[in-house]
Short mmCIF file of C-alpha atoms and ligand atoms in Angstrom, two decimals:
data_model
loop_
_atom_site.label_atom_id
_atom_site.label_comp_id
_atom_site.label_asym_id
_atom_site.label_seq_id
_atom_site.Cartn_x
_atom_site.Cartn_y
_atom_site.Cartn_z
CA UNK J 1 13.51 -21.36 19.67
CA UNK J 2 13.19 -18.51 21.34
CA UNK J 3 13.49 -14.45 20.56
CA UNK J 4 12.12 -10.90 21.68
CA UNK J 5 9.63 -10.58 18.94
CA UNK J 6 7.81 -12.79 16.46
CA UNK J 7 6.64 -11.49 13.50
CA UNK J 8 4.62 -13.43 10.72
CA UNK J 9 4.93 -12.33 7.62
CA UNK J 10 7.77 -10.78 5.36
CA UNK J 11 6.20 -7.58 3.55
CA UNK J 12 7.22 -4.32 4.17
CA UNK J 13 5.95 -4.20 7.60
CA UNK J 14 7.24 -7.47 8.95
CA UNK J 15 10.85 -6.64 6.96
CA UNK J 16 10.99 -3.11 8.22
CA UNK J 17 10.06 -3.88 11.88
CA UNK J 18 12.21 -6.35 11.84
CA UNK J 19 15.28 -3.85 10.67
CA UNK J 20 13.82 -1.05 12.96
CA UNK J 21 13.94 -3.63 15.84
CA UNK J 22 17.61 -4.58 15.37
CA UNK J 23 19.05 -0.86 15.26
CA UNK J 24 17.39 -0.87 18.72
CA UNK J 25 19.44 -3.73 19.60
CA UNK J 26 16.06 -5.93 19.66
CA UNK J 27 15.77 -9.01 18.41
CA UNK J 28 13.68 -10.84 16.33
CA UNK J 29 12.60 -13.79 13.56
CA UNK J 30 10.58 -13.14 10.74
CA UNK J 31 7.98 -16.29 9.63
CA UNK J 32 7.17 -15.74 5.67
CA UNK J 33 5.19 -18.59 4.18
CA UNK J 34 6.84 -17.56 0.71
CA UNK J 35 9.75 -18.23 -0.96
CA UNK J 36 12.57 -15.14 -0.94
CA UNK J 37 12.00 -15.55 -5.01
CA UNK J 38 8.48 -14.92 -4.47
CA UNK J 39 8.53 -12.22 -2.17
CA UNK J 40 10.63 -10.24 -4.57
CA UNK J 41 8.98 -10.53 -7.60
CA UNK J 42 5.27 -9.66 -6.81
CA UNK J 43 4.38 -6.42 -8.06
CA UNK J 44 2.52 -4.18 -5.72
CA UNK J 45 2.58 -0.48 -4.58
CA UNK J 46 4.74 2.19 -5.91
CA UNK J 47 4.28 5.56 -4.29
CA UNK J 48 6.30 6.29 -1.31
CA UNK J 49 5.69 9.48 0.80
CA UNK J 50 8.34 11.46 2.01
CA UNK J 51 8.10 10.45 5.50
CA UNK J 52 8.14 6.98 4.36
CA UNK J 53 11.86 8.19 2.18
CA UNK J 54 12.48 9.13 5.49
CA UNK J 55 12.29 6.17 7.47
CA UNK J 56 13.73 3.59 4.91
CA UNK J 57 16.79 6.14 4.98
CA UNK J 58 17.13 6.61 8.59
CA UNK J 59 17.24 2.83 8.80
CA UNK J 60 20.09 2.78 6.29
CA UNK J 61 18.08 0.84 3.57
CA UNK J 62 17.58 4.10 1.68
CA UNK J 63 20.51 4.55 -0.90
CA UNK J 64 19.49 2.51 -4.05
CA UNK J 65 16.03 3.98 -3.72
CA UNK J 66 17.67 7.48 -3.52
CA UNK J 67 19.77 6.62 -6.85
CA UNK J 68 17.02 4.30 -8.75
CA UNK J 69 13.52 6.16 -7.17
CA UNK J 70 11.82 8.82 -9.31
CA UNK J 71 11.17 12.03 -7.61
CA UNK J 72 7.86 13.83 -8.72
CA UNK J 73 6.47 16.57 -7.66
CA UNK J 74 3.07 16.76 -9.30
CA UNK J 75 0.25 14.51 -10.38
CA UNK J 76 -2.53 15.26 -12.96
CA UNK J 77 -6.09 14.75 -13.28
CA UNK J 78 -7.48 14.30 -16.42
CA UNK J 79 -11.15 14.51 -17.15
CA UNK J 80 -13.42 15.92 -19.66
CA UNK J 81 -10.69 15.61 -22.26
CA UNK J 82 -8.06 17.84 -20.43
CA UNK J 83 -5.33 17.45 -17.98
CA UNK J 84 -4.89 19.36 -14.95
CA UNK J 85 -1.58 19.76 -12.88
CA UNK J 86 -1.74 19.66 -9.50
CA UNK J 87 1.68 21.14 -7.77
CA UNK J 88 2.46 18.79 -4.86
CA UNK J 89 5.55 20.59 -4.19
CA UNK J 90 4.41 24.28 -4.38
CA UNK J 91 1.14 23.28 -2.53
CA UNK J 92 2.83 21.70 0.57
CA UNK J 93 6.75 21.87 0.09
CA UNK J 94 6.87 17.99 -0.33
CA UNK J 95 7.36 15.30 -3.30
CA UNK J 96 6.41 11.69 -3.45
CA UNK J 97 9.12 8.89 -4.86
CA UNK J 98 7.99 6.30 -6.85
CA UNK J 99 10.33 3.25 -6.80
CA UNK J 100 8.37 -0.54 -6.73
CA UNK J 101 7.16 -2.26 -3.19
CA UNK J 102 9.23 -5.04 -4.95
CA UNK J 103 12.67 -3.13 -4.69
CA UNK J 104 12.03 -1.99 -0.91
CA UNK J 105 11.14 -5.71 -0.11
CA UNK J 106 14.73 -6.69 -1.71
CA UNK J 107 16.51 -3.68 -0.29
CA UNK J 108 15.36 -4.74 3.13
CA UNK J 109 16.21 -8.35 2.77
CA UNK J 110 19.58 -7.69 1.94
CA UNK J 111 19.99 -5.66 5.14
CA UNK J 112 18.37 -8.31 7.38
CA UNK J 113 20.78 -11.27 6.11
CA UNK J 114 23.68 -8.19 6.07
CA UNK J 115 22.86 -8.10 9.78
CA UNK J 116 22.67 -11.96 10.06
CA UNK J 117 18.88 -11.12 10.94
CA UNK J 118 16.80 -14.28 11.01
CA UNK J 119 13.80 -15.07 8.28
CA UNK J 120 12.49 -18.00 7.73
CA UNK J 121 10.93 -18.46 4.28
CA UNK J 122 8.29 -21.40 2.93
CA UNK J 123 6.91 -21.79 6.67
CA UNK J 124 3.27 -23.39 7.41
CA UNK J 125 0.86 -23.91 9.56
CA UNK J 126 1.67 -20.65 11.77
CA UNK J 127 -0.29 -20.24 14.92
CA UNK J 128 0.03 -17.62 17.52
CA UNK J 129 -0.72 -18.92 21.02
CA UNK J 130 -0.87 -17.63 24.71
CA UNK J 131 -1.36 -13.98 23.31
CA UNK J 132 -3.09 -13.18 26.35
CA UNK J 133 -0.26 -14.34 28.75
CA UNK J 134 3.12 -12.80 28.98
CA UNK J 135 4.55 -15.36 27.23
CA UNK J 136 3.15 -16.03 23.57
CA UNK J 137 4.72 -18.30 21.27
CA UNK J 138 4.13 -19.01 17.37
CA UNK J 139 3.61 -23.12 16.14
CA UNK J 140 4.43 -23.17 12.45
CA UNK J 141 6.60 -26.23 10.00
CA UNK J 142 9.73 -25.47 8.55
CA UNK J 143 11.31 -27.77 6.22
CA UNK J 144 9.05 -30.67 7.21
CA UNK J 145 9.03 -30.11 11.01
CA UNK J 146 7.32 -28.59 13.67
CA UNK J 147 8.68 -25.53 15.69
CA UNK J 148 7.74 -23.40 18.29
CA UNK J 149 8.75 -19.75 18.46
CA UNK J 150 8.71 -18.51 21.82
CA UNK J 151 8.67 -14.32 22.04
CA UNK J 152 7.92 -11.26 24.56
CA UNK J 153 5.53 -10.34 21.76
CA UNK J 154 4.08 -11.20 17.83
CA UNK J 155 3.92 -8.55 15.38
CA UNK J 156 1.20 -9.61 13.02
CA UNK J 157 2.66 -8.51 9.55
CA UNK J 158 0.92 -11.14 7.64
CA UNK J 159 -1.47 -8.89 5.54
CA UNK J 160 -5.17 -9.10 4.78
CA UNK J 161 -5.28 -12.96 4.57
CA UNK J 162 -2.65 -13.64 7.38
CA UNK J 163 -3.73 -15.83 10.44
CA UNK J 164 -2.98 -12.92 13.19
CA UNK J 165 -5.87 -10.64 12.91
CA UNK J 166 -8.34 -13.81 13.37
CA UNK J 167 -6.03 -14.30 16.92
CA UNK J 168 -7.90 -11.58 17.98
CA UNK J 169 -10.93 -12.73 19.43
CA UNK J 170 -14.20 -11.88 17.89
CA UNK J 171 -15.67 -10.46 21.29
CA UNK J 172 -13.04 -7.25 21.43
CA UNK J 173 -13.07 -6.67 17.48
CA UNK J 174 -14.44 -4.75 15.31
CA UNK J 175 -14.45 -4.69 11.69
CA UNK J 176 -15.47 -1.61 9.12
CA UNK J 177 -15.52 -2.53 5.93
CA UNK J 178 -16.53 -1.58 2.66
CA UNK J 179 -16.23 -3.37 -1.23
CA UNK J 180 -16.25 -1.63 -3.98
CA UNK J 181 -18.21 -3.02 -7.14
CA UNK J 182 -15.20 -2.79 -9.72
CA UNK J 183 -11.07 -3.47 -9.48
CA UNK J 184 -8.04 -2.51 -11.61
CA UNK J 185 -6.91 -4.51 -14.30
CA UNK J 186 -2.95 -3.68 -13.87
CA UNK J 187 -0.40 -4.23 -17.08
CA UNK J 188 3.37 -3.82 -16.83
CA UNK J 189 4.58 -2.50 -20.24
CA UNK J 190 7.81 -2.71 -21.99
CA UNK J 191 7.86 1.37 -22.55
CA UNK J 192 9.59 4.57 -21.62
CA UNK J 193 6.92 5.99 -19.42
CA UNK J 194 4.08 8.21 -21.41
CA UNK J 195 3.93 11.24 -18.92
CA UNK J 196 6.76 12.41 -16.38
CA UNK J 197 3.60 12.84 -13.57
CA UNK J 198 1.33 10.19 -12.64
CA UNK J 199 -2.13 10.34 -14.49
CA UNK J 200 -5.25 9.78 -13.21
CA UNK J 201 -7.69 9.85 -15.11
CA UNK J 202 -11.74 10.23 -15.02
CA UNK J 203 -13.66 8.85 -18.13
CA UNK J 204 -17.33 7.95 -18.27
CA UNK J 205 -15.81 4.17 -19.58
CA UNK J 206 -14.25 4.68 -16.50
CA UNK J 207 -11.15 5.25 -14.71
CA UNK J 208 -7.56 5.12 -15.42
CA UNK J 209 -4.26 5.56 -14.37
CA UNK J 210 -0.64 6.24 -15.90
CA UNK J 211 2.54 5.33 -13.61
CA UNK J 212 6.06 4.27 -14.16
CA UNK J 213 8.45 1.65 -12.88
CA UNK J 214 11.75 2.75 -14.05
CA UNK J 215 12.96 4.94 -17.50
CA UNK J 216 11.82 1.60 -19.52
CA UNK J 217 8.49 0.13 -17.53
CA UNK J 218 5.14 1.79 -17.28
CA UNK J 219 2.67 0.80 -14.85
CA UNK J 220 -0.65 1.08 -15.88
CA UNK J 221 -4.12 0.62 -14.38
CA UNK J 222 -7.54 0.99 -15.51
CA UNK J 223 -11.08 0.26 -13.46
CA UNK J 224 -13.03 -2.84 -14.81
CA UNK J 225 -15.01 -5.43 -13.00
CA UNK J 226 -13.56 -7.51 -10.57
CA UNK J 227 -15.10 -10.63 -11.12
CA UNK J 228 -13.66 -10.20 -15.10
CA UNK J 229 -10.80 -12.13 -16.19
CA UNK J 230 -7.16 -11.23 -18.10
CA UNK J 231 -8.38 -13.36 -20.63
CA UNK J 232 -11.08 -11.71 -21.92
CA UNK J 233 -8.55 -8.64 -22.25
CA UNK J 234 -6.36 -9.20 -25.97
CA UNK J 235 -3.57 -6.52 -25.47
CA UNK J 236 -5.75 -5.13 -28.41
CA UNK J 237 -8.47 -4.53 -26.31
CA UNK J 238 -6.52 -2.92 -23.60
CA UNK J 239 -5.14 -0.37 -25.73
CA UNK J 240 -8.16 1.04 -26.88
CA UNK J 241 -9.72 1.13 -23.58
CA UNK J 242 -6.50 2.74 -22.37
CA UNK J 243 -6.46 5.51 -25.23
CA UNK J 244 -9.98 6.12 -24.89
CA UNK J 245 -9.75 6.58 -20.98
CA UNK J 246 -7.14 8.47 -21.65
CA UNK J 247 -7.87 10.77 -24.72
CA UNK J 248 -7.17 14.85 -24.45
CA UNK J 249 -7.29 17.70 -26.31
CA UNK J 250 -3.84 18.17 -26.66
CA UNK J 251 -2.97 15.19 -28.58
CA UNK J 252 -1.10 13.55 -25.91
CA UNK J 253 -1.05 9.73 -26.02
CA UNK J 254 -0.35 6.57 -23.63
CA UNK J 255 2.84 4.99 -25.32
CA UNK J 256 2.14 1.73 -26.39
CA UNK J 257 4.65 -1.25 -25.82
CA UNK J 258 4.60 -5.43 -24.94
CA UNK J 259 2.20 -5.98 -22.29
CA UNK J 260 4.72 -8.46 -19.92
CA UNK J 261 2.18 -8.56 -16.84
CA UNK J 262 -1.66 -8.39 -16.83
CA UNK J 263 -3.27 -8.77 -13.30
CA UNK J 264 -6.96 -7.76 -12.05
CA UNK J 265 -7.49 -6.49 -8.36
CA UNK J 266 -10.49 -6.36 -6.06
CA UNK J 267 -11.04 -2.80 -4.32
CA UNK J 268 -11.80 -2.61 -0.66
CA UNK J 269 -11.53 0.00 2.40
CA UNK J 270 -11.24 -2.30 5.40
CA UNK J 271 -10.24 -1.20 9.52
CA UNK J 272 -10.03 -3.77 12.11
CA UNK J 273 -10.06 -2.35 15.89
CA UNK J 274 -8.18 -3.11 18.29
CA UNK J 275 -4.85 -3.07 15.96
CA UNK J 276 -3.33 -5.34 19.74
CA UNK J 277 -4.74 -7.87 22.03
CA UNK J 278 -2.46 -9.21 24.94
CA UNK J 279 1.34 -9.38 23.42
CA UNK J 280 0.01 -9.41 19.68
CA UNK J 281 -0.04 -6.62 17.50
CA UNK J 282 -0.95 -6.41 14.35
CA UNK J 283 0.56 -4.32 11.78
CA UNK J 284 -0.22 -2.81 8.05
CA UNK J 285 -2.68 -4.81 5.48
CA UNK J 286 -3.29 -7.47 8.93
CA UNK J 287 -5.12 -4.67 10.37
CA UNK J 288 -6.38 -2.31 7.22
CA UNK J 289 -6.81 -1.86 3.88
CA UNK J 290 -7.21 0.94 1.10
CA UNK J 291 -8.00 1.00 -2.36
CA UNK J 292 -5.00 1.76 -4.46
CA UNK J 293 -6.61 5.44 -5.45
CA UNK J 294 -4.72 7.19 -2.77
CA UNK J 295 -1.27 4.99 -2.86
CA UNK J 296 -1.53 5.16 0.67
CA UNK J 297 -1.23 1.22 1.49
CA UNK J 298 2.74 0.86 1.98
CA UNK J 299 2.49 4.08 3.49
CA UNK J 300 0.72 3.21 6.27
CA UNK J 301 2.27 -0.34 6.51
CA UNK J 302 5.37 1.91 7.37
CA UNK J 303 4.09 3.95 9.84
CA UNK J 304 2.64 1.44 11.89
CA UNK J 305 5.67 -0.17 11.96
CA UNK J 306 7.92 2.76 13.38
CA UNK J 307 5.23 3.59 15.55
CA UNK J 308 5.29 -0.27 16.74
CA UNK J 309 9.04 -0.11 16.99
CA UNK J 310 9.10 2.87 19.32
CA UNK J 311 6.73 1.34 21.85
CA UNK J 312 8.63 -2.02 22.12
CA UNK J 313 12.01 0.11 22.52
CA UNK J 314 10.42 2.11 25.21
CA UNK J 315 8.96 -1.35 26.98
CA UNK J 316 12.57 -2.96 27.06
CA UNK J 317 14.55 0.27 28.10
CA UNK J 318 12.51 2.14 30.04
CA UNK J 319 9.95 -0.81 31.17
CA UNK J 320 7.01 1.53 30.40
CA UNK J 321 4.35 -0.21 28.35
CA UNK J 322 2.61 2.87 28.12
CA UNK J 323 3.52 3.37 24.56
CA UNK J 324 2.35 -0.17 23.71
CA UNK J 325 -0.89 0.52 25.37
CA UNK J 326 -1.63 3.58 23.44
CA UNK J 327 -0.98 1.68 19.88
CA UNK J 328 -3.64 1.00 18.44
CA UNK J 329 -5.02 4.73 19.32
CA UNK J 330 -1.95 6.43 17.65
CA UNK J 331 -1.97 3.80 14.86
CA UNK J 332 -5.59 4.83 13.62
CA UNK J 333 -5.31 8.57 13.71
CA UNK J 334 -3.38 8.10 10.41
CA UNK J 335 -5.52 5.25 9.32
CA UNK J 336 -8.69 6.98 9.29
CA UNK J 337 -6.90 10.45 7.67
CA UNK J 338 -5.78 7.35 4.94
CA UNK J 339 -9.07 5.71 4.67
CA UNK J 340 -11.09 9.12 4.59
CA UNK J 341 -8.66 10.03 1.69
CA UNK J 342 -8.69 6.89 -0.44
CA UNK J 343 -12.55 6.61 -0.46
CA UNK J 344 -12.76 9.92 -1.12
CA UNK J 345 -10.09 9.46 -4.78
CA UNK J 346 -12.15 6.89 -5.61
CA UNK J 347 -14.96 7.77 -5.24
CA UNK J 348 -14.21 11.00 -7.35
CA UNK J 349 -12.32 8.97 -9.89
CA UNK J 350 -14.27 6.07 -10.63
CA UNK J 351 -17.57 5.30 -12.67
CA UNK J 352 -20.40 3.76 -10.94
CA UNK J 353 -22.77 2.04 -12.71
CA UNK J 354 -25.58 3.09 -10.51
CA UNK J 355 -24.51 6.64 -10.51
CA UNK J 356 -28.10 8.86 -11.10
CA UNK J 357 -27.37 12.03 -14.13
CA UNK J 358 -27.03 14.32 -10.66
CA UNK J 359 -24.83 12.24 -8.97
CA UNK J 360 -22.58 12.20 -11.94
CA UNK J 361 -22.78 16.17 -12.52
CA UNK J 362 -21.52 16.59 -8.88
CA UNK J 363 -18.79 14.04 -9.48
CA UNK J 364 -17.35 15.91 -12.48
CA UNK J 365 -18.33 19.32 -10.49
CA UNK J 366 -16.07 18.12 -7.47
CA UNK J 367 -13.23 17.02 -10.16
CA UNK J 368 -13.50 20.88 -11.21
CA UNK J 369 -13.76 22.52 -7.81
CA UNK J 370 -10.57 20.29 -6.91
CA UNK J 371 -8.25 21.71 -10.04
CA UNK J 372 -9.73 25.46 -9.61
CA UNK J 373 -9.70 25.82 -5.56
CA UNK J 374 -6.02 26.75 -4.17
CA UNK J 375 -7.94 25.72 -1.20
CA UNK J 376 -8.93 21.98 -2.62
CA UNK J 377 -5.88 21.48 -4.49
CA UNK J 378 -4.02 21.49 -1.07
CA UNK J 379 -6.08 19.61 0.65
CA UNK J 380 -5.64 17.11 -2.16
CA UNK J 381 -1.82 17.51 -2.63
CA UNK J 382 -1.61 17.51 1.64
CA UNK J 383 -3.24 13.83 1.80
CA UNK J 384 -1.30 12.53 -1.27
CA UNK J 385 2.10 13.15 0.26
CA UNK J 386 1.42 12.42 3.24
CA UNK J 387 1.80 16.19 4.66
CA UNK J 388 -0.08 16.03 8.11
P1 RFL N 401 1.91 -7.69 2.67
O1 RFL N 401 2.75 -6.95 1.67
O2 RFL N 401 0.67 -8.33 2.19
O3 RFL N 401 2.85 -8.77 3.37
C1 RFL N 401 2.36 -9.80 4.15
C2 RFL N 401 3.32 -10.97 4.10
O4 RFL N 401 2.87 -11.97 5.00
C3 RFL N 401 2.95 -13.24 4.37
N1 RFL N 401 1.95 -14.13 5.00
C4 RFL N 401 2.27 -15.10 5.88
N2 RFL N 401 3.44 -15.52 6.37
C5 RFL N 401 3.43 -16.54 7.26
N3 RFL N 401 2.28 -17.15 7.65
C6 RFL N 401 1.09 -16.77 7.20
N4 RFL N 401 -0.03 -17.36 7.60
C7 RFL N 401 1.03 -15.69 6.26
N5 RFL N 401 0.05 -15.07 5.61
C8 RFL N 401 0.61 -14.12 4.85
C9 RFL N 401 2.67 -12.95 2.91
O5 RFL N 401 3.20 -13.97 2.06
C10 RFL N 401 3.37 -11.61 2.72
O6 RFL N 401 4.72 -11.76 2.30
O7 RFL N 401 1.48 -6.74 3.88
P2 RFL N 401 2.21 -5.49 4.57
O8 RFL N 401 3.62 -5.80 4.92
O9 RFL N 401 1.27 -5.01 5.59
O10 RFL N 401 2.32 -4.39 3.39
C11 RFL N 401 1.18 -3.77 2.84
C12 RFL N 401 1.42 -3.41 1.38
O11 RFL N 401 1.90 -4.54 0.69
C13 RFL N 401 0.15 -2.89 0.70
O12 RFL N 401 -0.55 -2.03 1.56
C14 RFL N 401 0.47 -2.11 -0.61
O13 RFL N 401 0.98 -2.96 -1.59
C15 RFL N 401 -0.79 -1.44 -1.13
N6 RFL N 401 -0.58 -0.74 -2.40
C16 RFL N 401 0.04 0.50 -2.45
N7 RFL N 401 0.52 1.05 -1.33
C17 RFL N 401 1.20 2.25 -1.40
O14 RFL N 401 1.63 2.75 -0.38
N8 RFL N 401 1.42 2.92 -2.59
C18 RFL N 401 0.96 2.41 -3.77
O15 RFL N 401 1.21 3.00 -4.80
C19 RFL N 401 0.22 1.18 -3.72
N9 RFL N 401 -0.22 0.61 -4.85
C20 RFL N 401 -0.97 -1.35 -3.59
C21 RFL N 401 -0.78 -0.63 -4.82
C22 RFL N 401 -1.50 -2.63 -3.63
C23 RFL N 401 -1.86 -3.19 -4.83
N10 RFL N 401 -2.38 -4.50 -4.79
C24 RFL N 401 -1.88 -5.53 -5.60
C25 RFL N 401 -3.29 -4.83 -3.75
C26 RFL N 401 -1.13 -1.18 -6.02
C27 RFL N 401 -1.69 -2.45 -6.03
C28 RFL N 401 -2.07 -3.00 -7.36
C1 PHB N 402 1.57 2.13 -8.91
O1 PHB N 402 2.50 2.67 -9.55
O2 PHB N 402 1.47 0.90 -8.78
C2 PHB N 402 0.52 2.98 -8.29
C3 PHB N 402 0.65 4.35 -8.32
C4 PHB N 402 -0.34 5.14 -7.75
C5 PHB N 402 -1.44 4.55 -7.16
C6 PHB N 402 -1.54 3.17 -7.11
C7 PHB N 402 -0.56 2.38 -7.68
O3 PHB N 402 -2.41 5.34 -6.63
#
């Protein structure tokens, strides 16, 4: 077999270079060790910035997101018993959708097979080889039989746990990393949604946070330790952590419905540099992560990707690999802005158990400079859509 560019892994990134690639006339074959089924039922991410609207319409996947999305154009804090609005659109002109990773992954299938695009699904064993020649090829088993892939280049796309970032070798990398000491505990709930605006929410019990699927699923998050497990967590339970998280002045309250979905996360900010070595290069959660508290992950797996696409374009038609070269540079400007922006939510949103009295007076003093400063607001709102 052989093709332009290999890329491993089906997420958003893999799918949307994939689609990118082809409107450029480029080809390419998708690996995905999953099944279709399972790629298009795993609940993930569900804030998409406008530029990231943007791209998935441009690339003429756009239209049931347009009809089935949720515009919104605020968010809320809540702490100390109240609420506080913070105007995304009046602050920087823009809104964020929110419309599941799970329907972009589908939307993007369907417009790969439309375009008799190749993905292989339930592949093992994937290898990328010879990434330092100009030749590279990808060893992986389909349907009980080994294949080689042979490509100009391999787009790693295979997320945190994917085999392409460890193709780098050890000498040229370099990792930053940090773990946080607690994860979300995410339920999906059988429920109109409680708010019209995302919630989140500061609580000494610790944090929280109110989001929506569609008009009859909620999404809802709140911090707990990530070594705990769903079973310890009677829907009960959950309900009165929630409305105690959650609990205002103004009588508000989280809806209550059946809990369908119960699933705990770990939390980590993660950057791998170089994002390329030789004719691989890697793309989205393969190269970095966020913690959810920004909603940034997606996001970035997005830009990467049109970034990615642009260079290869500009290698086949005008044989410059300039673009390429200059990747992983114009890759991590964004990163780091994402990175900076997601540590900084959570660290202003969650509860640390080794927080000192101080440090916790400065965290709820920061929550109250960010709702009364214009200034701080903005800066906020500017990060969260994705303005600069
Ligand atoms: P993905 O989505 O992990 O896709 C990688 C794909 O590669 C496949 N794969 C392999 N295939 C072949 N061979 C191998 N050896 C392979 N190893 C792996 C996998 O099966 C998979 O299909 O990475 P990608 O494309 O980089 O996309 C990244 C996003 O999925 C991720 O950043 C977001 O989900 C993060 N995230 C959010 N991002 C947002 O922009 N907005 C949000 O609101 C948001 N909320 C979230 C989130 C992530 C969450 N979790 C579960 C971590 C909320 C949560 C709870
Ligand atoms: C979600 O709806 O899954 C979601 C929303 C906002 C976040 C993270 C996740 O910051």
């Amino acid at each position: 077999m052989r093709t332009q560019v290999a890329i491993i892994g089906a997420g958003p990134a893999g799918l949307l270079l994939s689609h990118l690639l082809h409107l450029k006339g480029i080809e390419s074959v998708v690996l995905e060790s999953r099944s279709r089924e399972e790629i298009e039922a795993t609940i993930r991410a569900g804030v998409l910035e406008q530029g990231t609207m943007d791209i998935l319409t441009e690339a003429g996947v756009g239209e049931r997101m347009k009809k089935e999305g949720a515009l919104h154009h605020g968010i809320e804090l809540s702490f100390g018993g109240r609420r506080h609005r913070i105007d995304l659109t009046e602050l920087t002109g823009k809104a964020i959708t929110v419309y599941a990773q799970h329907e972009v992954i589908k939307d993007l299938v369907a417009a790969r097979l439309a375009a008799q695009g190749s993905i292989l699904f339930g592949v093992s064993g994937v290898q990328p080889q010879g990434i330092d020649t100009e030749n590279p090829l990808v060893s992986f088993m389909h349907a009980g039989e080994k294949h080689t892939l042979q490509a100009d280049f391999v787009a790693g796309c295979d997320g945190f746990h994917g085999v392409s970032r460890p193709a780098v070798p050890e000498s040229v990398r370099q990792d930053y990393q940090r773990i946080y000491p607690f994860g979300w505990f995410g339920i999906l709930v059988e429920s109109a949604p409680s708010s019209d605006e995302l919630i989140y929410a500061q609580h000494e019990r610790g944090f929280a946070l109110v989001s929506t699927r569609s008009p009859t699923v909620q999404r809802l998050y709140f911090q707990c330790d990530p070594k705990d497990s769903v079973d310890n967590w009677s829907d009960d339970r959950i309900w009165n952590e929630l409305h105690t998280r959650l609990e205002n002045s103004d009588g508000w309250r989280v809806k209550e419905g059946r809990i369908f979905q119960k699933g705990i996360i770990g939390m980590r900010s993660f950057v791998s540099t170089p994002m390329q070595h030789g004719r691989l290069f890697l793309a989205g959660d393969a190269a970095h992560i966020v913690p959810p508290t920004g909603a940034k992950g997606m996001n970035l797996a997005v830009g990467d990707v049109k970034l990615l696409s642009q260079a290869i374009e500009a290698f086949y038609r005008k044989s410059s690999g300039e673009q390429l070269a200059a990747y992983t540079e114009n890759a991590l400007k964004r990163v780091w802005r994402a990175e900076y922006f997601s540590w900084w939510m959570t660290s202003m949103l969650h509860t640390f158990a080794d927080a000192s009295p101080f440090q916790q007076q400065l965290q709820r003093t920061e929550l109250e400079n960010v709702v009364n400063s214009r200034a701080l607001s903005t800066a906020l709102a500017e990060n969260y859509v994705g303005a600069f």
